[in-house]
Amino acid sequence: IALYKDNIITSTLRIGSLGNGSDYVQEDIDSLIISMLRSVEDGLPASGTPYVADTIAPIVISATVLSDTIINIAFTETVDTTAENINNYTGVGNIISATRVANDTEVSLLLSTSLISSQNYNLNINNIKDTAQNIMDSSQTFVVMYTAPFIPNLVITEIMYNGPESGSDTTEFIEIYNNDTVAVNLAGYSFTQGVNFTFPSITLDTAEYIVVAIDSLVMQNFFAVSSYQWTSGSLSNGGEDIVLVTDNGDTVDVVDYNDTGVWPNQADGGGYSLVLCNPDVDNNNGVNWTIAQSFVGTNAIGDSVWANPGMTCPYVPNPNGDTIAPIVSSASSFSSTQIRVVFDEAVDVSAENVANYMGLGTISSAVRNVALNEVVLNLATTLNIAQEYILVINNIKDTSNNIMQTAQSFSIIFNDIIPDLVITEIMYNDLSSVDSLEYFEIYNNESSDANISGFKITKGVNYTFPANTIIAAGNYLVIAKDDTLVNTVFGILGTLQWTDGGLKNSGEDIEIQNTVGDIIDYVNYSDSDPWPVAADGSGASMEFCNIGFDNNNGANWFAALKFVTVFKADSIFGTPSIGCYLNSINEINSNVLAVKVYPNPASDELYIINKNSSELRLELYSIGGSLQFSYLVNRTRAKIDISSINRGVYILHIIDDNNGMYKTEKLVIF
């Protein structure tokens, strides 16, 4: 490098081809370096301008507050390590670190305590040297101020996540209330979890509601309420996060609703929405939510719907009176001697008659809660772990004297064991239009079999494991959106199919619980770094290969390398039920083979140049996924006769079975 007054000349010399047929040689480089050194030494470079030393001290150009804990400082020139001495900066509280950035012309200060919004601070900077060792002539002072972003007090106040209609949930909606003292323009505000929707430019006045729904036409026709229709997604019947953010990505409100525990169970398919009648209380505490008391009407099969979207929490009784018999929404064990039975409405004293409950042995008592919509059955004998009991409920009346029309039966399993189960593979975005190959895999890390009968998938998707569900020690169990399809595509058996829901392409929680609510395993996956982005729509699942690591750290997951087949014109990679397809963890990223295939397009013959030391397997698939041929290449060059292959576009997979490396190409045959 030669430095002159008027210019900086930086030469990077590399031994190798110049692209014009000639090559650098070491003697050429040595000669050029010697010539440059002599020019600088003589003070007479080729430009004729003599070398002039730097004698000017650095000056601070600006000090900019980037956040409540980060300040950026810009200098007129590059500065040395004195700029990273935190003692050279005072007036803004304790500083954790000072880091040079932007080619050492800027410094980023990280503070240990947040700056108070709208308060002035006098930032003093001194004793900083440039790289020529010129020190600042005097200290410089900058007045800095942090202004907190405006985050309005918007509150999610009503959620209909599981209407009484079976399967479609066309009445799903979310209500937002402006609990602030000023009107808010929602332009660019969006739901980023739960559902996906970005608001247009619309002003929400103070004390005003706005509704976003899965189907705005249903909202208008059934609820007589105008709404926006979200872009994609649906609300999980098992509960999940609903996140509302500003146009800058700042979180406005988050609700992690649930269908169990202190959250009102009647909202889970019983015809009721969840309502938060007081917007000043914590809407992440299920105790503060209740079921709507406003009767809307009945659906096509006679189910009552109770909700009040776009308004406060009034009481609107059924104008025709209550003529509908009570229905049991759910029945489950929460201890070895207690069963919780939830009704869709208040029930009378008939619900405390133990004779109306059969299949659990002797019942000591049946006790209603204060709201009269739940009954706790106290058992005289303890339930056996992981054993299925069939609870039959009949002859219960509501408080309007309507009696159950038919008996209802529920599978009851008590299972409080906590086995070492690990979620080890997730296929959340296979690129088909409906992600029909979605699945995830559970590994039993115990030395003995794990009976997980009654366990639940409570986040991500909804599923309760049936009786006699056992994962053998060291084995895997796959749960999928479509069990038959996954079994067929991957050539496996034993896949289970979840009840409803789907895995979000942007990432979400997957959680496994036993019957008493203990979390067995939990993964909050994402589609961004450090999670493997190749799993987001490239046809690959992502795998967790080292059980001893943390499976909530995306850096410990890798895109699957094992090619399976072509599905709907996409190459599919995954290893459900068989573990990672690797010889060692270090081979994860070694997924590019040194192989050349030509010509392309091809007609009668295909030539292969194999620069790898091992044998390769070539598989040609049609766009529809049909295997055309499989060919082994065990030498450096090979020729394949393709004259019998019909014209069209094909997908060629080249695989090294020894180490999992692969290459995929589209091949045109004409």
XYZ file of C-alpha atoms in Angstrom:
670
model
C 0.000 0.000 0.000
C 1.365 3.424 -0.934
C -0.186 6.472 0.770
C 0.097 9.896 -0.912
C -1.308 13.338 -0.195
C -3.880 13.364 -2.987
C -4.756 9.729 -3.353
C -4.655 6.318 -1.734
C -3.511 3.471 -3.902
C -4.389 0.003 -2.656
C -3.162 -2.931 -4.693
C -4.226 -6.468 -3.998
C -2.127 -8.976 -5.916
C -3.226 -12.560 -6.342
C -1.230 -15.374 -7.899
C -3.479 -16.836 -10.571
C -4.943 -16.260 -13.961
C -5.545 -12.705 -15.147
C -8.182 -13.937 -17.543
C -6.144 -12.956 -20.608
C -3.950 -16.024 -20.838
C -1.103 -14.632 -18.710
C -0.380 -15.367 -15.048
C 1.215 -13.456 -12.194
C 4.363 -15.059 -10.911
C 6.004 -14.445 -7.530
C 8.929 -12.551 -9.148
C 6.493 -10.019 -10.691
C 4.889 -9.379 -7.296
C 8.241 -9.008 -5.523
C 9.471 -6.565 -8.167
C 6.334 -4.433 -7.951
C 6.413 -4.246 -4.145
C 10.100 -3.206 -4.174
C 9.341 -0.501 -6.748
C 6.494 0.867 -4.610
C 8.627 0.952 -1.478
C 11.421 2.827 -3.277
C 8.922 5.410 -4.587
C 7.647 6.156 -1.082
C 11.184 6.221 0.312
C 12.281 8.773 -2.310
C 9.147 10.862 -1.788
C 8.594 10.830 -5.545
C 5.709 8.535 -6.475
C 4.476 8.207 -10.020
C 1.948 10.986 -9.468
C 4.756 13.381 -8.578
C 3.068 14.370 -5.274
C 5.302 13.950 -2.209
C 4.084 12.044 0.856
C 2.643 14.316 3.611
C 2.101 13.034 7.161
C -1.252 13.376 9.018
C -0.943 16.078 11.720
C -4.636 16.915 12.254
C -6.462 15.596 15.326
C -9.813 13.803 14.932
C -13.027 15.779 15.334
C -16.422 14.437 16.319
C -18.945 15.189 13.586
C -22.100 14.012 15.330
C -23.591 12.010 18.183
C -26.870 10.288 17.278
C -29.218 8.398 19.615
C -30.295 5.182 17.890
C -32.253 3.707 20.793
C -32.627 4.118 24.542
C -29.336 2.218 25.056
C -27.299 2.897 21.867
C -25.567 6.113 20.764
C -23.630 6.373 17.504
C -20.641 8.765 17.273
C -19.126 9.799 13.926
C -15.536 11.120 13.510
C -13.879 13.002 10.661
C -11.368 10.182 10.205
C -10.398 6.740 11.408
C -9.673 6.501 15.141
C -7.570 4.050 17.102
C -8.285 1.912 20.191
C -8.621 4.997 22.432
C -12.083 5.331 20.899
C -13.049 2.045 22.605
C -12.051 3.295 26.057
C -15.403 3.949 27.778
C -13.732 6.437 30.159
C -13.420 8.852 27.252
C -17.213 9.298 27.171
C -19.155 10.840 30.063
C -22.544 12.344 30.764
C -24.894 9.538 29.669
C -24.689 7.184 32.627
C -22.848 3.882 32.717
C -21.425 2.667 29.416
C -20.983 -1.076 28.866
C -18.879 -0.881 25.728
C -17.596 1.382 22.951
C -17.166 -0.408 19.628
C -15.590 0.985 16.479
C -17.675 0.505 13.328
C -17.846 1.811 9.749
C -14.153 1.267 9.017
C -13.241 2.761 12.411
C -14.729 6.165 11.592
C -17.686 5.663 13.934
C -18.175 4.329 17.461
C -21.247 2.639 18.906
C -21.811 3.208 22.630
C -23.856 0.602 24.504
C -25.390 1.856 27.759
C -26.192 -0.260 30.801
C -29.228 1.851 31.744
C -31.826 3.225 29.383
C -31.964 6.919 28.566
C -35.077 8.630 29.888
C -37.336 9.710 27.055
C -37.342 13.470 26.263
C -34.547 14.229 28.753
C -31.401 16.087 27.595
C -27.976 14.569 28.281
C -24.605 16.313 27.819
C -22.325 13.740 26.187
C -18.640 14.703 26.640
C -16.031 13.132 24.366
C -12.262 13.556 24.852
C -8.806 11.960 24.525
C -9.550 10.152 21.271
C -6.648 9.597 18.876
C -6.602 8.964 15.174
C -4.481 6.207 13.658
C -1.579 8.679 13.222
C -1.673 9.220 17.021
C -3.043 12.755 16.846
C -5.144 13.331 19.980
C -8.254 15.508 20.209
C -7.275 19.147 20.945
C -10.075 19.528 23.493
C -13.230 17.797 24.633
C -16.418 18.099 22.625
C -19.908 18.161 24.118
C -23.112 17.120 22.381
C -26.636 17.439 23.734
C -28.387 14.142 23.055
C -31.973 13.144 23.739
C -33.888 9.894 23.345
C -37.484 10.135 22.199
C -39.452 6.977 22.862
C -41.534 5.765 19.911
C -45.262 6.368 20.198
C -46.953 3.112 21.133
C -50.672 3.692 21.562
C -52.726 1.958 24.228
C -54.570 -0.408 21.910
C -56.024 -3.486 23.589
C -57.207 -6.801 22.159
C -60.595 -7.126 23.868
C -62.470 -9.962 22.144
C -61.462 -13.209 20.472
C -63.654 -15.762 18.727
C -61.194 -18.582 18.037
C -63.419 -21.659 17.826
C -67.028 -21.116 16.822
C -69.622 -23.846 17.249
C -69.572 -24.766 13.566
C -67.507 -27.897 13.049
C -64.216 -27.704 11.170
C -64.478 -24.406 9.284
C -64.483 -21.830 12.140
C -65.916 -19.212 9.761
C -66.884 -16.937 12.671
C -63.313 -16.328 13.881
C -62.514 -12.696 14.658
C -60.323 -10.384 16.754
C -61.510 -7.099 18.246
C -59.211 -4.154 19.097
C -60.169 -1.264 21.391
C -58.472 2.163 21.454
C -57.913 2.694 25.176
C -55.745 5.756 24.534
C -56.664 9.428 24.915
C -55.837 10.201 21.270
C -56.959 8.867 17.906
C -54.533 6.469 16.203
C -53.845 6.061 12.485
C -53.375 2.312 11.991
C -51.576 2.576 8.625
C -48.924 -0.153 8.515
C -49.932 -1.684 11.858
C -50.142 -5.457 11.565
C -50.850 -8.788 13.195
C -47.638 -10.815 12.997
C -48.609 -13.881 15.037
C -51.918 -15.691 15.286
C -52.974 -14.363 11.882
C -51.399 -12.159 9.218
C -52.897 -8.776 8.343
C -51.624 -5.235 7.717
C -53.993 -2.327 8.283
C -54.577 0.304 5.620
C -54.648 3.994 6.505
C -57.577 4.222 8.905
C -58.036 6.274 12.056
C -59.295 4.565 15.192
C -60.805 7.151 17.494
C -60.446 6.972 21.241
C -62.902 4.514 22.866
C -63.607 3.020 19.423
C -63.437 -0.642 18.339
C -62.219 -2.268 15.127
C -62.700 -5.899 14.085
C -60.540 -8.143 11.900
C -62.051 -11.477 10.853
C -61.364 -14.626 8.890
C -64.419 -13.859 6.702
C -65.702 -10.281 6.538
C -68.837 -11.405 4.677
C -69.806 -13.749 7.532
C -69.186 -10.927 10.002
C -71.561 -8.699 8.070
C -74.277 -11.296 7.401
C -74.277 -13.069 10.762
C -73.033 -10.461 13.261
C -74.148 -7.345 11.308
C -70.692 -5.875 11.952
C -68.279 -4.394 9.399
C -64.763 -5.782 9.602
C -61.463 -6.208 7.816
C -60.573 -9.672 6.546
C -57.138 -10.944 7.500
C -54.769 -12.051 4.785
C -53.871 -15.535 5.968
C -53.767 -17.843 8.948
C -56.366 -18.883 11.495
C -56.695 -18.905 15.262
C -55.616 -22.139 16.919
C -58.336 -23.931 18.856
C -55.729 -24.883 21.439
C -54.572 -21.325 22.048
C -51.621 -19.299 20.750
C -50.082 -15.828 20.668
C -51.847 -12.948 18.942
C -49.345 -10.138 18.342
C -50.162 -6.613 17.141
C -47.245 -4.341 16.117
C -46.826 -0.785 14.838
C -45.586 0.113 11.371
C -42.061 0.208 12.887
C -42.390 -3.267 14.374
C -42.854 -2.118 17.986
C -45.163 -4.420 19.921
C -48.510 -2.799 20.746
C -50.325 -5.730 22.371
C -49.840 -9.472 22.854
C -52.398 -11.999 24.054
C -51.396 -15.610 24.647
C -54.903 -17.051 24.974
C -55.609 -20.663 25.866
C -58.486 -23.139 26.023
C -57.466 -24.617 29.388
C -56.665 -23.547 32.926
C -58.120 -20.210 34.000
C -59.244 -19.338 30.482
C -63.023 -19.858 29.925
C -63.410 -23.279 28.279
C -66.827 -22.493 26.814
C -65.119 -20.351 24.163
C -63.547 -23.531 22.774
C -66.349 -24.625 20.463
C -69.204 -23.856 22.832
C -70.512 -20.916 20.815
C -69.037 -18.141 22.960
C -66.352 -15.576 22.213
C -63.758 -14.541 24.792
C -64.335 -10.981 26.023
C -62.209 -8.601 28.081
C -64.768 -6.204 29.527
C -62.233 -4.012 31.335
C -59.469 -2.789 28.963
C -57.422 -1.492 31.909
C -56.625 -4.956 33.307
C -53.975 -7.424 32.105
C -55.353 -9.163 29.025
C -52.724 -11.906 29.239
C -54.311 -13.223 32.432
C -57.164 -15.591 31.601
C -58.860 -14.710 34.888
C -59.691 -11.291 33.420
C -61.517 -12.779 30.450
C -65.056 -14.136 30.421
C -67.501 -15.484 27.864
C -69.751 -13.128 25.937
C -73.260 -12.635 27.330
C -74.752 -11.170 24.142
C -76.893 -13.596 22.155
C -76.300 -13.206 18.400
C -78.360 -16.021 16.931
C -78.160 -19.666 15.920
C -76.221 -21.197 13.063
C -77.582 -23.563 10.414
C -77.618 -26.548 12.754
C -79.115 -24.733 15.714
C -75.989 -23.866 17.707
C -76.295 -20.687 19.777
C -73.654 -18.022 19.212
C -72.808 -15.439 21.875
C -70.512 -12.503 21.050
C -70.356 -8.712 20.926
C -67.798 -7.711 18.240
C -67.317 -3.967 17.836
C -68.986 -3.012 21.104
C -68.679 -3.181 24.886
C -69.851 -6.121 26.999
C -73.643 -5.805 27.153
C -76.040 -8.533 28.246
C -78.364 -9.484 25.376
C -80.550 -12.471 26.254
C -82.022 -14.850 23.711
C -85.282 -13.084 22.722
C -87.025 -16.439 22.338
C -85.841 -17.626 25.727
C -83.451 -20.522 26.239
C -84.839 -23.553 24.447
C -81.547 -25.321 23.783
C -80.365 -28.199 25.969
C -76.911 -28.028 27.582
C -73.952 -29.597 25.842
C -70.750 -30.841 27.429
C -67.871 -28.887 25.855
C -65.071 -30.966 27.364
C -64.180 -33.453 30.061
C -60.624 -34.100 31.239
C -58.608 -35.207 34.256
C -56.494 -32.726 36.166
C -55.457 -35.110 38.935
C -55.712 -38.838 39.603
C -58.958 -38.319 41.575
C -60.583 -35.308 39.904
C -62.294 -34.749 36.558
C -63.377 -31.356 35.211
C -66.563 -31.333 33.121
C -67.314 -28.109 31.215
C -70.767 -27.232 29.864
C -71.665 -24.640 27.245
C -74.038 -22.909 29.657
C -75.094 -22.804 33.299
C -76.556 -26.104 34.568
C -78.850 -26.808 37.491
C -78.555 -29.176 40.475
C -78.970 -32.212 38.214
C -75.291 -31.680 37.398
C -74.450 -32.546 41.030
C -76.198 -35.926 40.859
C -73.329 -38.445 40.692
C -75.667 -40.969 39.082
C -75.573 -38.871 35.889
C -71.884 -39.726 35.382
C -70.861 -43.303 34.501
C -67.617 -45.097 33.664
C -65.225 -43.843 36.344
C -66.062 -46.157 39.182
C -67.376 -44.662 42.397
C -67.805 -40.873 42.372
C -67.777 -39.240 45.814
C -69.258 -35.906 44.742
C -70.029 -33.589 41.823
C -69.541 -29.892 42.599
C -70.545 -26.940 40.393
C -68.464 -23.764 40.198
C -69.831 -20.286 40.947
C -70.774 -19.668 37.298
C -72.603 -23.032 37.270
C -70.995 -24.040 33.972
C -68.296 -26.391 35.286
C -68.493 -29.488 37.473
C -65.627 -31.154 39.338
C -66.078 -34.894 39.850
C -64.270 -36.189 42.948
C -63.451 -39.874 42.608
C -63.383 -42.395 45.427
C -60.723 -44.486 43.650
C -57.551 -43.329 41.933
C -57.294 -43.461 38.140
C -54.567 -45.706 36.772
C -51.817 -43.874 34.891
C -52.252 -43.941 31.086
C -55.390 -46.098 31.255
C -58.406 -45.050 29.202
C -61.785 -44.615 30.880
C -65.010 -43.800 29.015
C -67.042 -41.188 30.878
C -70.734 -41.129 29.934
C -72.761 -38.026 30.891
C -76.561 -37.781 30.640
C -79.734 -36.268 32.120
C -78.186 -32.870 32.935
C -80.479 -29.826 32.780
C -79.642 -26.184 32.269
C -81.059 -23.458 34.477
C -84.013 -23.077 32.070
C -84.921 -26.744 32.657
C -83.798 -27.939 29.196
C -82.493 -31.490 29.564
C -79.699 -33.136 27.504
C -81.174 -34.804 24.438
C -78.672 -37.649 24.290
C -75.825 -38.995 26.386
C -72.292 -37.781 25.607
C -69.154 -39.919 25.926
C -65.578 -38.752 26.577
C -62.245 -40.561 26.684
C -60.579 -39.832 30.033
C -56.881 -40.556 30.513
C -54.815 -39.501 33.510
C -51.110 -39.431 32.702
C -48.759 -37.241 34.768
C -45.453 -38.870 33.792
C -42.669 -36.588 32.500
C -40.610 -38.587 29.981
C -37.573 -37.171 28.184
C -39.206 -36.487 24.825
C -37.532 -34.205 22.268
C -38.966 -32.572 19.152
C -36.301 -33.442 16.569
C -37.676 -32.651 13.108
C -40.144 -30.111 11.701
C -41.500 -29.789 8.162
C -43.445 -26.532 8.247
C -43.254 -25.264 4.653
C -42.923 -27.789 1.828
C -43.790 -25.223 -0.895
C -47.057 -26.894 -1.948
C -49.919 -24.423 -1.912
C -51.445 -25.826 1.292
C -48.266 -27.244 2.871
C -49.866 -30.698 2.752
C -46.636 -32.452 3.859
C -46.406 -30.650 7.207
C -45.228 -32.844 10.086
C -43.040 -32.900 13.152
C -41.179 -35.712 14.838
C -40.833 -36.633 18.539
C -37.904 -38.679 19.844
C -37.979 -40.769 23.025
C -34.650 -40.075 24.734
C -35.436 -42.485 27.579
C -33.905 -45.932 28.094
C -37.427 -47.373 28.414
C -40.663 -47.085 26.441
C -42.788 -43.958 27.004
C -46.580 -44.318 27.201
C -47.861 -40.877 26.198
C -51.573 -41.713 26.132
C -53.578 -38.573 26.876
C -50.689 -36.182 26.213
C -51.626 -33.090 24.196
C -50.083 -30.880 21.541
C -51.283 -27.580 22.940
C -49.523 -25.051 20.699
C -48.797 -25.045 16.991
C -51.523 -27.594 16.255
C -54.156 -29.412 18.294
C -53.959 -33.102 19.079
C -54.552 -35.457 21.995
C -52.666 -38.742 21.849
C -55.093 -41.667 22.036
C -54.932 -44.588 24.423
C -52.014 -46.995 24.021
C -49.756 -44.462 22.262
C -46.261 -45.709 23.070
C -42.893 -44.514 21.781
C -40.245 -47.200 22.211
C -36.941 -46.241 23.799
C -34.709 -44.504 21.230
C -37.506 -44.405 18.669
C -39.455 -41.692 16.873
C -43.130 -40.789 16.422
C -44.374 -38.569 13.582
C -47.474 -36.337 13.798
C -48.657 -34.860 10.507
C -51.285 -32.765 8.813
C -52.087 -35.720 6.536
C -50.859 -39.038 7.950
C -51.645 -41.084 4.829
C -49.833 -38.665 2.521
C -46.735 -38.453 4.737
C -46.595 -42.247 5.074
C -46.848 -42.600 1.286
C -44.341 -39.892 0.298
C -41.685 -40.867 2.858
C -42.349 -44.626 2.809
C -42.962 -44.900 6.558
C -45.657 -46.271 8.860
C -47.288 -45.251 12.098
C -47.742 -41.512 11.456
C -50.517 -39.859 13.479
C -52.709 -37.050 12.142
C -53.336 -33.937 14.230
C -56.890 -32.736 14.799
C -56.710 -29.225 13.387
C -54.416 -26.267 12.837
C -51.227 -25.978 10.814
C -47.575 -24.996 11.247
C -46.986 -21.352 10.369
C -44.420 -20.603 7.658
C -43.147 -17.672 9.706
C -42.587 -19.825 12.805
C -44.501 -20.440 16.031
C -44.569 -22.531 19.214
C -44.956 -26.307 19.300
C -45.663 -27.575 22.805
C -46.294 -31.023 24.302
C -48.028 -31.362 27.687
C -49.090 -34.277 29.847
C -52.644 -34.441 31.176
C -51.919 -32.270 34.231
C -50.310 -29.469 32.220
C -46.600 -30.229 32.701
C -44.617 -29.108 29.625
C -42.775 -32.121 28.205
C -41.046 -30.299 25.342
C -41.373 -26.936 23.661
C -39.880 -25.450 20.474
C -40.422 -21.879 19.299
C -39.116 -22.254 15.734
C -38.654 -19.457 13.207
C -37.949 -18.999 9.495
C -35.083 -16.553 10.007
C -31.473 -16.747 11.156
C -30.152 -18.621 13.106
C -32.862 -21.140 12.102
C -32.080 -22.852 8.763
C -33.722 -20.714 6.087
C -33.491 -23.609 3.597
C -36.383 -25.209 5.504
C -38.655 -22.285 4.612
C -40.113 -23.370 1.303
C -37.161 -25.159 -0.290
C -38.662 -28.617 0.191
C -36.517 -29.548 3.194
C -37.512 -30.246 6.749
C -35.256 -29.028 9.534
C -33.579 -31.499 11.877
C -32.269 -31.395 15.423
C -29.421 -33.898 15.372
C -27.657 -33.630 18.734
C -30.056 -34.526 21.541
C -27.669 -33.114 24.140
C -28.063 -29.580 22.753
C -30.892 -27.044 23.235
C -33.611 -27.554 20.613
C -34.893 -24.013 21.182
C -31.678 -22.616 19.719
C -32.019 -22.335 15.947
C -28.251 -22.707 15.514
C -28.635 -26.359 16.576
C -31.044 -27.155 13.737
C -30.099 -27.958 10.142
C -31.893 -28.323 6.825
C -32.417 -32.002 5.999
C -30.010 -33.444 3.438
C -31.660 -36.735 2.533
C -33.481 -36.470 -0.780
C -36.743 -38.426 -0.745
C -38.721 -37.688 -3.900
C -40.274 -34.999 -6.059
C -43.657 -33.859 -4.782
C -45.749 -31.394 -6.814
C -42.612 -30.354 -8.750
C -40.645 -29.744 -5.531
C -37.668 -31.742 -4.298
C -38.437 -33.101 -0.836
C -35.751 -33.705 1.792
C -36.443 -35.196 5.208
C -35.999 -38.136 7.553
C -39.234 -38.559 9.524
C -39.076 -41.526 11.948
C -35.421 -42.412 11.205
C -33.228 -39.624 12.627
C -30.686 -37.380 10.887
C -29.118 -38.502 7.619
C -25.487 -37.697 8.508
C -22.226 -39.446 9.226
C -21.187 -36.665 11.564
C -22.421 -33.274 12.615
C -19.614 -31.587 10.686
C -21.060 -32.782 7.392
C -24.206 -30.682 7.766
C -23.037 -27.898 5.490
C -21.091 -30.087 3.075
C -23.955 -30.255 0.629
C -22.361 -29.307 -2.676
C -20.849 -31.945 -4.926
C -18.029 -31.350 -7.417
C -19.853 -32.831 -10.391
C -20.724 -31.592 -13.871
C -23.641 -32.802 -15.990
C -23.913 -31.869 -19.686
C -25.373 -31.118 -22.178
C -28.499 -29.413 -20.860
C -30.839 -29.475 -22.754
C -29.954 -33.051 -23.728
C -31.250 -35.400 -26.371
C -29.877 -38.956 -26.518
C -26.905 -38.973 -24.166
C -25.945 -37.394 -20.848
C -22.319 -37.010 -19.744
C -21.135 -36.936 -16.147
C -17.788 -35.657 -14.835
C -17.297 -36.779 -11.230
C -14.509 -34.954 -9.374
C -15.443 -36.599 -6.065
C -13.523 -39.537 -4.659
C -16.613 -41.625 -3.939
C -19.399 -43.289 -5.873
C -22.419 -41.144 -6.780
C -26.056 -42.078 -7.269
C -28.035 -40.313 -10.009
C -31.835 -40.311 -9.925
C -34.002 -38.716 -12.608
C -37.571 -37.720 -11.685
C -40.414 -36.350 -13.741
C -42.101 -33.153 -12.584
C -44.880 -35.351 -11.225
C -42.417 -37.248 -9.028
C -42.096 -40.467 -11.055
C -38.613 -42.057 -10.970
C -37.279 -42.453 -14.537
C -33.963 -44.120 -13.742
C -31.352 -44.610 -11.035
C -27.689 -44.810 -12.092
C -24.433 -45.324 -10.143
C -21.324 -43.382 -11.196
C -18.192 -45.031 -9.797
C -15.602 -43.432 -12.068
C -14.524 -39.928 -13.060
C -16.483 -39.887 -16.307
C -19.684 -41.609 -17.356
C -22.175 -41.595 -20.215
C -25.880 -42.333 -19.766
C -28.234 -43.302 -22.587
C -31.408 -41.210 -22.245
C -32.805 -41.850 -25.742
C -35.753 -43.751 -24.274
C -36.806 -40.878 -21.997
C -39.723 -38.806 -23.293
C -39.271 -35.133 -24.034
C -39.938 -32.804 -21.121
C -38.554 -31.158 -18.019
C -37.057 -33.412 -15.342
C -35.312 -33.086 -12.000
C -31.936 -34.776 -11.618
C -30.641 -35.610 -8.145
C -26.984 -36.479 -7.618
C -26.326 -37.969 -4.189
C -23.269 -39.200 -2.312
C -24.739 -41.799 0.083
C -21.517 -41.913 2.093
C -21.718 -38.388 3.455
C -25.132 -36.967 2.577
C -23.835 -34.450 0.017
C -26.183 -33.805 -2.870
C -26.828 -31.673 -5.926
C -30.102 -30.995 -7.727
C -30.532 -29.770 -11.289
C -33.386 -29.274 -13.708
C -32.779 -31.222 -16.904
C -34.528 -30.574 -20.218
C -34.771 -33.496 -22.652
C -35.778 -32.686 -26.230
